[in-house]
XYZ file of C-alpha atoms in Angstrom:
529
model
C -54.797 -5.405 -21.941
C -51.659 -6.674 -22.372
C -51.311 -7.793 -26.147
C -51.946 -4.378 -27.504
C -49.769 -2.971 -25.262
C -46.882 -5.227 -26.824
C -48.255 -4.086 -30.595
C -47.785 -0.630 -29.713
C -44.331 -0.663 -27.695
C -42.865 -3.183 -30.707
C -44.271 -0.914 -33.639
C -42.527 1.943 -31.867
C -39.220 0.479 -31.381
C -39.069 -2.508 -33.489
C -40.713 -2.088 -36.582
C -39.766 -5.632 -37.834
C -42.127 -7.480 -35.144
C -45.602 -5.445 -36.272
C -45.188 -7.245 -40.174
C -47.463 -9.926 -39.664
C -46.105 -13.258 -40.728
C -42.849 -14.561 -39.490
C -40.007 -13.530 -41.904
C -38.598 -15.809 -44.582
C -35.912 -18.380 -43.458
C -33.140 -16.255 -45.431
C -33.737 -13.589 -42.997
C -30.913 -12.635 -40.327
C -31.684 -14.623 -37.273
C -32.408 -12.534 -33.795
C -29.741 -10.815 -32.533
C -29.420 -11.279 -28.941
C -29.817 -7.557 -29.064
C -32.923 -8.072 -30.189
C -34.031 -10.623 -28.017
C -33.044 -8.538 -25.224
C -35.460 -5.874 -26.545
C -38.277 -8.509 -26.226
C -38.060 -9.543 -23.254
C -37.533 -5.649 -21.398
C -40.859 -4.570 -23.256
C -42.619 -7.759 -22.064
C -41.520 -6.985 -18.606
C -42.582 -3.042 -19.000
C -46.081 -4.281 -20.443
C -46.227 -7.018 -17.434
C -45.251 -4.264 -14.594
C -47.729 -1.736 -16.183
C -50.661 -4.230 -15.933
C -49.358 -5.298 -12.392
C -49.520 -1.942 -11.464
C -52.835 -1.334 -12.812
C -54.031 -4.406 -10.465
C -52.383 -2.592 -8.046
C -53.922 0.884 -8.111
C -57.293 -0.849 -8.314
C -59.703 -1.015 -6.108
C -59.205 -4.556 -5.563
C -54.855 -4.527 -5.510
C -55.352 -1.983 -1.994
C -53.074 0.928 -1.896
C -49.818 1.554 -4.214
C -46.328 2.803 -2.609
C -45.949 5.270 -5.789
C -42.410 5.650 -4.648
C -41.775 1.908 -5.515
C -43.757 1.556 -8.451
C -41.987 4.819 -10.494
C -38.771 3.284 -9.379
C -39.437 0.063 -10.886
C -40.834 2.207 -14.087
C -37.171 4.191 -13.880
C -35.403 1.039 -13.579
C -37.781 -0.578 -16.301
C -36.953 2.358 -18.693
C -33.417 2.307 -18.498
C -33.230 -1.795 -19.203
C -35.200 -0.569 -22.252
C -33.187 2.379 -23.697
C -29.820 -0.144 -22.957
C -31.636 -3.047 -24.847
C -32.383 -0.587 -27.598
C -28.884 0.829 -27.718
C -27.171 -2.770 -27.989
C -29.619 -3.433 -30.881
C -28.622 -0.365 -32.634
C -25.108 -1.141 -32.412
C -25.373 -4.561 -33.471
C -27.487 -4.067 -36.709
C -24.805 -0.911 -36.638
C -22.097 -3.184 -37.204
C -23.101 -6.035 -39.406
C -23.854 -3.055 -41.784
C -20.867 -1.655 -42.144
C -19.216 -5.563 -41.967
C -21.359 -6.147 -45.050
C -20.742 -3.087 -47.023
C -17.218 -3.673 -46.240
C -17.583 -6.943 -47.700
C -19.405 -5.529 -50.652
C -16.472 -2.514 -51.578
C -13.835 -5.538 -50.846
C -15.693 -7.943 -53.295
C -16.209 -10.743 -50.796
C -19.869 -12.453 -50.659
C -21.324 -11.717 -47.156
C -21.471 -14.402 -45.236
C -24.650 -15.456 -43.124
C -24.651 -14.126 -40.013
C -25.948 -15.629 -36.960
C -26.845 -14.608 -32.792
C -23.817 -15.439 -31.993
C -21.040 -14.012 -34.800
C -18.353 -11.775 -33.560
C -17.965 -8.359 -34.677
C -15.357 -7.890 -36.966
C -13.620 -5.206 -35.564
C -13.102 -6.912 -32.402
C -13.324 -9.960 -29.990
C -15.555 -7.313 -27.617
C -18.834 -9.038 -27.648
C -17.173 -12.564 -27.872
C -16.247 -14.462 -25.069
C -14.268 -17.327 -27.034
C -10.623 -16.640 -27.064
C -9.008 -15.088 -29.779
C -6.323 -18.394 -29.869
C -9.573 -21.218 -29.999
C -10.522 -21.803 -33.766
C -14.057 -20.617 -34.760
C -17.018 -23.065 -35.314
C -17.064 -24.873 -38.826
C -19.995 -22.961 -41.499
C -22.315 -24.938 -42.523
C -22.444 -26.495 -45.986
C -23.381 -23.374 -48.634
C -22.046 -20.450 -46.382
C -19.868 -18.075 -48.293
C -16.698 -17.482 -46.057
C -14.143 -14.935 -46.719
C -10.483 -15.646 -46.907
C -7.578 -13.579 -44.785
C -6.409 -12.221 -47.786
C -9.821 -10.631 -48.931
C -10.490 -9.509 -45.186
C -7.039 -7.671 -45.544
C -8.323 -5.090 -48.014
C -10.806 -4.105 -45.859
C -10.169 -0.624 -44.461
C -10.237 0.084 -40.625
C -13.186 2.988 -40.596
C -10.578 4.718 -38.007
C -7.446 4.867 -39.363
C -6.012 8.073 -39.051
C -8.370 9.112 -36.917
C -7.339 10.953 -33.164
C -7.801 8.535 -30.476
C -6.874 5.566 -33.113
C -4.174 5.371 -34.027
C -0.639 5.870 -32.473
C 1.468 8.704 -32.854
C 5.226 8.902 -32.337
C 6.253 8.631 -28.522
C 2.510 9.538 -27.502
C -0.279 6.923 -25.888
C -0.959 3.749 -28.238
C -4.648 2.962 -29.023
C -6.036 -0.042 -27.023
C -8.872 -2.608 -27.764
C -10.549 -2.507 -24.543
C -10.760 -4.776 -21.919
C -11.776 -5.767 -17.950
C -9.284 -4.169 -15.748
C -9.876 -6.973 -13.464
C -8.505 -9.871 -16.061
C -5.316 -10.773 -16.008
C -2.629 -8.268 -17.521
C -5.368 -6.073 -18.777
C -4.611 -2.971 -15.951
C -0.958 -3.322 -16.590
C -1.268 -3.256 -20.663
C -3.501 -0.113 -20.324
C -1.565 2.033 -18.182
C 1.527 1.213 -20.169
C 0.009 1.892 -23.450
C -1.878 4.817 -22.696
C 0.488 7.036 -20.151
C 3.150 9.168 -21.389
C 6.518 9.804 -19.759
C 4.734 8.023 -16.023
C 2.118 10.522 -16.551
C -1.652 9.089 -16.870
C -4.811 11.110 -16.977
C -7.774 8.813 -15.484
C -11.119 9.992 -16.903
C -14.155 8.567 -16.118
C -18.094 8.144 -18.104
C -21.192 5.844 -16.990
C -24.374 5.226 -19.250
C -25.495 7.420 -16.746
C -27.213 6.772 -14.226
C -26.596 9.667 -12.008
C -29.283 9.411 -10.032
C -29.169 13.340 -8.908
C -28.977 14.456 -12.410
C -31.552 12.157 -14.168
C -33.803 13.644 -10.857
C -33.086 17.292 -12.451
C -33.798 16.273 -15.721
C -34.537 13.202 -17.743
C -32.634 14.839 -20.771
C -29.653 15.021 -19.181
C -29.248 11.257 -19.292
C -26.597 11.210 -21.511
C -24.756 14.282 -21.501
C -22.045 12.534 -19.855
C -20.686 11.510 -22.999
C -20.885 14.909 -24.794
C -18.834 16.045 -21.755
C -16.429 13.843 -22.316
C -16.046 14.441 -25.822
C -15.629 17.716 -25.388
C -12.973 17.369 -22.586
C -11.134 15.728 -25.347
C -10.662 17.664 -27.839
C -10.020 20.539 -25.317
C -7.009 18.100 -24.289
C -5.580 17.587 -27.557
C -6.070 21.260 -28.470
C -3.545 21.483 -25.777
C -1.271 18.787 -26.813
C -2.482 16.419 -24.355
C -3.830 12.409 -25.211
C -2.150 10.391 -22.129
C -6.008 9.903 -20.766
C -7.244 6.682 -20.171
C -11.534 5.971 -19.245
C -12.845 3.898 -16.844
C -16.584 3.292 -18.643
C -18.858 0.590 -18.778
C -18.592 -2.228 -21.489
C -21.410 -1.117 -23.350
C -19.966 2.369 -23.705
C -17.274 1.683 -24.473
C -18.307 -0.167 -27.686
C -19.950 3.235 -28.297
C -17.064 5.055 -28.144
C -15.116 2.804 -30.061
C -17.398 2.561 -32.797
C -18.976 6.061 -33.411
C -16.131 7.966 -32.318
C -12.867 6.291 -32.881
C -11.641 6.322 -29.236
C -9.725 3.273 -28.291
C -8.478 4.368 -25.386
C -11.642 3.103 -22.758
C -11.687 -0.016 -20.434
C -14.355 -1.069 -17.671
C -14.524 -2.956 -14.680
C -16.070 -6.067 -13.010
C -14.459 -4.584 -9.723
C -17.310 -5.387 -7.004
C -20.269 -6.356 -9.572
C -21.200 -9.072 -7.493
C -20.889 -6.934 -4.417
C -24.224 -8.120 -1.702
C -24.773 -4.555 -0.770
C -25.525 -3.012 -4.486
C -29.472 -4.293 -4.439
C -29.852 -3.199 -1.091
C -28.374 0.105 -1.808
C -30.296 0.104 -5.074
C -27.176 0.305 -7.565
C -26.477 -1.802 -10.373
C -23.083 -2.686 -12.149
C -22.462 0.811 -14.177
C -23.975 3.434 -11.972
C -21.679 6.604 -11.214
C -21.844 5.960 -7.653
C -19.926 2.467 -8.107
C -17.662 3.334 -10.622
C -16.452 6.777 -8.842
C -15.409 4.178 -5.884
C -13.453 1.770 -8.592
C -11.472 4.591 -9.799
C -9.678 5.982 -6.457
C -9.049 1.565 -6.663
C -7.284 1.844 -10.036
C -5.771 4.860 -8.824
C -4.321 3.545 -5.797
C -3.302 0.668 -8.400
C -1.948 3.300 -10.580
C 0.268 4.681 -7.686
C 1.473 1.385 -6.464
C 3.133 0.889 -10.179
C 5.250 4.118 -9.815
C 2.414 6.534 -12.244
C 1.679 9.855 -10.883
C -2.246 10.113 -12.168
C -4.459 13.310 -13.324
C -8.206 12.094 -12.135
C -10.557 14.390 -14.005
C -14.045 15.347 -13.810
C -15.276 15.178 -17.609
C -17.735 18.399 -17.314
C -14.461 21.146 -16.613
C -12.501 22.949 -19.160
C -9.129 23.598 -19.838
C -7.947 26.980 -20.269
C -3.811 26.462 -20.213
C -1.934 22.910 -19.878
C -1.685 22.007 -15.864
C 1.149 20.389 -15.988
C 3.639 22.907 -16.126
C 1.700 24.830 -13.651
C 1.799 21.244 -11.294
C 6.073 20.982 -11.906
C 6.496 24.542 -10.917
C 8.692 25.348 -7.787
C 5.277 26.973 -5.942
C 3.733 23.568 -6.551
C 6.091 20.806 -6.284
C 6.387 20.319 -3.391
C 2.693 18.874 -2.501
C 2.331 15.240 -3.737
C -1.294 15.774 -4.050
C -3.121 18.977 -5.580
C -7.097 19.435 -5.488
C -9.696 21.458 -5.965
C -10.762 24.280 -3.463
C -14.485 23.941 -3.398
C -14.807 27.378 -1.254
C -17.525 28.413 -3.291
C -19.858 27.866 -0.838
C -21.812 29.850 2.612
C -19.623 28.425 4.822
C -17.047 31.553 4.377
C -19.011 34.305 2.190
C -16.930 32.494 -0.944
C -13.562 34.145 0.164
C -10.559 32.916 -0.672
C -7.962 31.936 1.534
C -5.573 34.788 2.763
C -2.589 35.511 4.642
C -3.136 36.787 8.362
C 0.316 37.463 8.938
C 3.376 38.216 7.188
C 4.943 35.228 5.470
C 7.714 33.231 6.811
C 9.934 30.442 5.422
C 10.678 27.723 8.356
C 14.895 27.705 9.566
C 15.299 24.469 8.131
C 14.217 24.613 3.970
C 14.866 20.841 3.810
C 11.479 20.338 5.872
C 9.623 21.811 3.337
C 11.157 23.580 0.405
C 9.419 26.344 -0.476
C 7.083 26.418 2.252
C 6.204 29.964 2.898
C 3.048 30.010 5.792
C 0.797 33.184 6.541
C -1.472 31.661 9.207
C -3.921 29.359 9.275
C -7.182 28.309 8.535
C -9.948 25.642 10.391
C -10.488 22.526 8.455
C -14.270 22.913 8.079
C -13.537 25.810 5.845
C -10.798 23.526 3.325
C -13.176 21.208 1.798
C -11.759 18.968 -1.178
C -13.449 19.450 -4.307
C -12.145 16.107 -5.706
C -13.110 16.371 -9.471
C -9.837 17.991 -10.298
C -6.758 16.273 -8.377
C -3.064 15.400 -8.960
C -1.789 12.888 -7.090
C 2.292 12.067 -7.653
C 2.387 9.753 -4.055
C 3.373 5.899 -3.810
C 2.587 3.289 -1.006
C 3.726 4.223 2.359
C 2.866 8.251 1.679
C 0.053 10.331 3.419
C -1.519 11.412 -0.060
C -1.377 7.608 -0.844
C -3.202 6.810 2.062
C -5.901 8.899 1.374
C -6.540 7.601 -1.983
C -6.420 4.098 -0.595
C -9.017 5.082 2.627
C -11.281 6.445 0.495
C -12.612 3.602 -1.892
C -12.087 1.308 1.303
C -14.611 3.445 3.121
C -17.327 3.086 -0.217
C -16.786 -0.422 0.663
C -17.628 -0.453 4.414
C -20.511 1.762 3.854
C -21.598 -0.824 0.916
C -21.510 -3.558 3.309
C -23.650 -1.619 6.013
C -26.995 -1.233 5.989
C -28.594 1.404 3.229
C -29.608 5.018 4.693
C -32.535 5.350 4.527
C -33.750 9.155 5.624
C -36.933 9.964 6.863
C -37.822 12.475 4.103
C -37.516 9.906 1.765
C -40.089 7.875 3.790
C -38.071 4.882 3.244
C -36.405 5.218 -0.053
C -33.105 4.556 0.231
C -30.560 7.644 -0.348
C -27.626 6.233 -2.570
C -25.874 9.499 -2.667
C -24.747 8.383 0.540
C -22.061 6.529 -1.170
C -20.893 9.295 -2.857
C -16.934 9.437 -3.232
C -16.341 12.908 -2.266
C -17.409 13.097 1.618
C -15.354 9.907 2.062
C -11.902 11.664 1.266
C -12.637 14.485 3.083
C -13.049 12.684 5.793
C -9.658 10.505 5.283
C -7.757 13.360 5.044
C -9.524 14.758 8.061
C -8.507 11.944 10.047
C -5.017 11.394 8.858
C -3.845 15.460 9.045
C -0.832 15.873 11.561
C 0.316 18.951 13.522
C 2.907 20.828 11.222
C 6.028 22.179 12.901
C 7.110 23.443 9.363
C 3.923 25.694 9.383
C 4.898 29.427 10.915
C 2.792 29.547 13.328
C 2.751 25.970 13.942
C -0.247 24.380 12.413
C -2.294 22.132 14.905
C -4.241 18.941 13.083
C -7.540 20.931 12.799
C -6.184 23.671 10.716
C -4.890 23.834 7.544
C -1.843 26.498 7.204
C -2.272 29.243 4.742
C 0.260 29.527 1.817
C 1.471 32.536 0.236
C 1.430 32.899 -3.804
C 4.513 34.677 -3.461
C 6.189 31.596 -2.056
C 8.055 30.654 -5.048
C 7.022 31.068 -9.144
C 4.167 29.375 -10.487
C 5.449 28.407 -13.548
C 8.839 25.914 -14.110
C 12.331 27.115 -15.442
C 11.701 28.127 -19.417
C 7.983 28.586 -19.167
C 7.014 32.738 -18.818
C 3.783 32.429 -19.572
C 1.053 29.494 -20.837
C -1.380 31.896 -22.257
C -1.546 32.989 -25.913
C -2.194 36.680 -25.155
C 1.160 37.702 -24.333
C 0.720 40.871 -23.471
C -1.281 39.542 -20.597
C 1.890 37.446 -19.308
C 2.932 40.133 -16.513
C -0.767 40.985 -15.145
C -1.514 37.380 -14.907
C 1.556 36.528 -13.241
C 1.188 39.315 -10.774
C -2.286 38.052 -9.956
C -0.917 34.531 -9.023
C 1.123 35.436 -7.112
C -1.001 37.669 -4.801
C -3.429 34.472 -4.294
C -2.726 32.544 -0.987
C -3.970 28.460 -1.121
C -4.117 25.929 2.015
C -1.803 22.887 2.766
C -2.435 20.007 4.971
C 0.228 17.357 6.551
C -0.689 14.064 6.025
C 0.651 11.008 7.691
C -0.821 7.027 7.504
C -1.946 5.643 10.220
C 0.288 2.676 10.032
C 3.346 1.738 8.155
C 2.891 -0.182 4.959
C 5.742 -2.507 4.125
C 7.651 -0.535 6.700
C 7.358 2.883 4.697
C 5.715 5.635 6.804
C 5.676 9.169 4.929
C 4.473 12.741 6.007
C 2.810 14.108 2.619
C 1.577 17.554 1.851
C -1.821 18.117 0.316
C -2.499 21.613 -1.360
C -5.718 22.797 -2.158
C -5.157 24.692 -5.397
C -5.729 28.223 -6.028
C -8.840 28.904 -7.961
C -6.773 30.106 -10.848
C -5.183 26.744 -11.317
C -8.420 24.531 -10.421
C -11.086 27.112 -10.118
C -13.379 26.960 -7.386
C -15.979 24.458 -7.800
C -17.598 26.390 -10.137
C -18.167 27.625 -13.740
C -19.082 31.191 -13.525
C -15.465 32.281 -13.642
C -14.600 31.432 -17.285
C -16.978 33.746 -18.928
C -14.429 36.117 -18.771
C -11.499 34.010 -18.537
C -8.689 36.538 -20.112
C -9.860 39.059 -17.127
């Protein structure tokens, strides 16, 4: 049962393995790639016959639930095998035919040869000399490797450009120096843009649809080109180390780290994740952000799947929204309030003393069940010792405590256990929840439950020398008129405790939906109305 299985999965995938007799000894040795490949489809032809036991009168009664996980799970070891095996035969391709153009003889390559473009897959230093090749290897010199062309150059995303981000090669954020290189190299004027991309294993979007698997990445591609379009490349992504390669190699963009952050964490297999999965890594970005804050950045974190209609950031430095050291998405698209937006229930007024709150013009307010943080957009410009730093901070710190907990396990799952629990989004509402402060700046005064309703009219929404970001002029005045009319919500934040003796009271604005939209894409069909 099992040998033909083996035939059939390796002439699919790996042609090489169905030619009968073993290759010559000139042949490439296996890749570990390769090997990897092996030993996943021996593992999905063992579970397949164990499951066949199983199902059989003889194995008793199946928990289905189980078994398709374990085929899920089986699957994507597969697909990840496969993709590292593409890559490598990938590269010593183009290594060879850039060998070939440069008039070097290719050297033999073995398991456990570095790829040329980078120390990625290697784990001997860079400064520790390479192994001695044995007798009758053809070895290029320096010189000869010199005229080899870099595939990328002059490529976006490779190559550096005047006082914009530098290109970087990658690298653990948790090794030494690696965080503090990235940042540096890839944020412009203390401004960084924190993206992030998995594999994916979304778990709630595989369950919609298989296909969607991977559309992750074409989000993210298209995010940025929509960012350059708009003169923007200060981004920096948080992936895994196997995408990374990916995006390094078939699309030029060196601007991608991962993380070891918690891999070795004791709740992941109870909790069912693995290092990689979008649940994990959304909790080791608020980290990096947090970092990020610590070392005086203010940070952009972005959904990939949103679009860009204008640049934010003169829209973020305008009077109307300066004053709020964090700025995220209203998700009010929702029952809880018919969709409506926030409005003013009585007439604006500025508080007696403007050095409270500058610019602070209140309308009334609004209960905190209906302000409900949509956090794929948010601006964050806090440091240690602030409210909207706090928040950051309490949020991946409660992934963690829930992590070490026991998993949730639902009764509608009849025992599965429900990962989205650790979901990043529930956890910072509930931080800022917890950490909002009555707000004598608010007219009326705002109690901690409510959030105090701002008017659009408070000051301009765009900075000193910016009339309009659109490029339908004409439209300047109508849109600015419309801005001005829409009313947002602003909570008063305040740590629980001082850290290093700093103690701040932060303001947290949930943006109008025609700076962040409104949790939802429906808007943008007709964007210019």
């Amino acid at each position: 049962f099992v040998e033909p299985a083996i035939v059939v999965c390796a002439r699919q995938f790996v042609p090489r393995y169905c030619r009968g007799p073993s290759p010559p000894a000139s042949r490439m040795p296996l890749l570990e790639a390769e090997k990897r490949v092996l030993a996943c489809l021996l593992c999905f032809c063992a579970v397949i016959f164990g499951g066949w036991l199983v199902l059989s009168p003889l194995g008793g009664v199946a928990d289905t639930h189980q078994l398709e996980t374990m085929f899920l799970e089986l699957e994507e070891e597969l697909e990840e095998a496969q993709s590292d095996l593409r890559e490598a035969r990938a590269e010593a391709s183009s290594l060879r035919e850039a060998l070939r153009r440069a008039g070097v003889p290719s050297p033999a390559l073995s398991a456990n040869s570095s790829s040329f473009y980078g120390a990625r897959h290697s784990s001997q230093p860079a400064s520790q000399p390479h192994a001695q090749p044995k007798a009758g290897t053809a070895v290029s010199t320096p010189a000869a490797l010199e005229k080899i062309r870099d595939p990328c150059a002059g490529r976006p995303g490779a190559t550096a450009r005047g006082s914009g981000p530098r290109p970087i090669p990658g690298g653990d954020l948790e090794a030494s120096g690696v965080l503090e290189a990235a940042f540096a190299a890839r944020a412009v004027e203390g401004e960084l843009i924190f993206l992030s991309v998995g594999d994916t294993r979304d778990h709630r979007r595989v369950a919609k649809d298989p296909a969607l698997k991977d559309i992750s990445t074409d989000f993210l591609l298209h995010l940025l080109a929509n960012l350059r379009a708009l003169g923007r490349e200060n981004w920096l992504i948080l992936s895994t180390r196997r995408l990374c390669g990916r995006l390094q190699a078939e699309h030029c963009e060196r601007s991608c780290v991962w993380s070891t952050l918690w891999d070795d964490h004791p709740g992941l297999e109870p909790w069912r994740l693995k290092p990689g999965d979008m649940f994990l890594m959304w909790a080791q970005q608020w980290r990096y952000v947090a970092r990020a804050l610590e070392l005086g950045y203010r940070v952009f974190r972005a959904d990939t799947d949103v679009y860009f209609a204008e640049d934010p950031y003169p829209l973020l430095r305008s009077p109307l929204l300066r004053p709020f050291e964090m700025v995220v998405q209203h998700d009010f698209a929702s029952m809880l309030d018919n969709n409506r937006r926030p409005a003013c229930s009585a007439p604006p007024r500025r508080p007696a003393d403007s050095a409270v709150a500058p610019g602070l013009q209140t309308c009334g307010t609004r209960p905190r069940h209906l302000a409900l943080l949509n956090i794929g957009l948010l601006y964050v410009r806090s440091s240690p010792g602030g409210g909207a730093y706090a928040a950051i901070n309490e949020t991946w710190a409660a992934f963690l405590s829930k992590l070490s907990g026991p998993p949730y396990k639902p009764k509608h799952l009849n025992g599965r256990v429900e990962s989205q629990a650790l979901i990043d989004q529930p956890f910072m509402r509930k931080a800022v929840d917890e950490l909002a402060a009555p707000d004598s700046a608010s007219l009326p005064p705002k109690p901690a439950s409510h959030w105090a309703v701002v008017s659009g009219a408070s000051a301009h929404p765009y900075p000193a020398g910016v009339t309009c970001s659109l490029a339908d002029q004409g439209g300047c005045g109508a849109v600015l008129e419309a801005r001005r009319k829409t009313a947002f919500l602003v909570q008063l934040v305040r740590p629980r405790r001082p850290l290093a003796g700093l103690r701040r009271d932060e303001r947290i604005a949930l943006a109008p939906d025609w700076l962040f939209g409104r949790g939802c894409l429906t808007h943008v069909r007709r964007p210019l109305s």
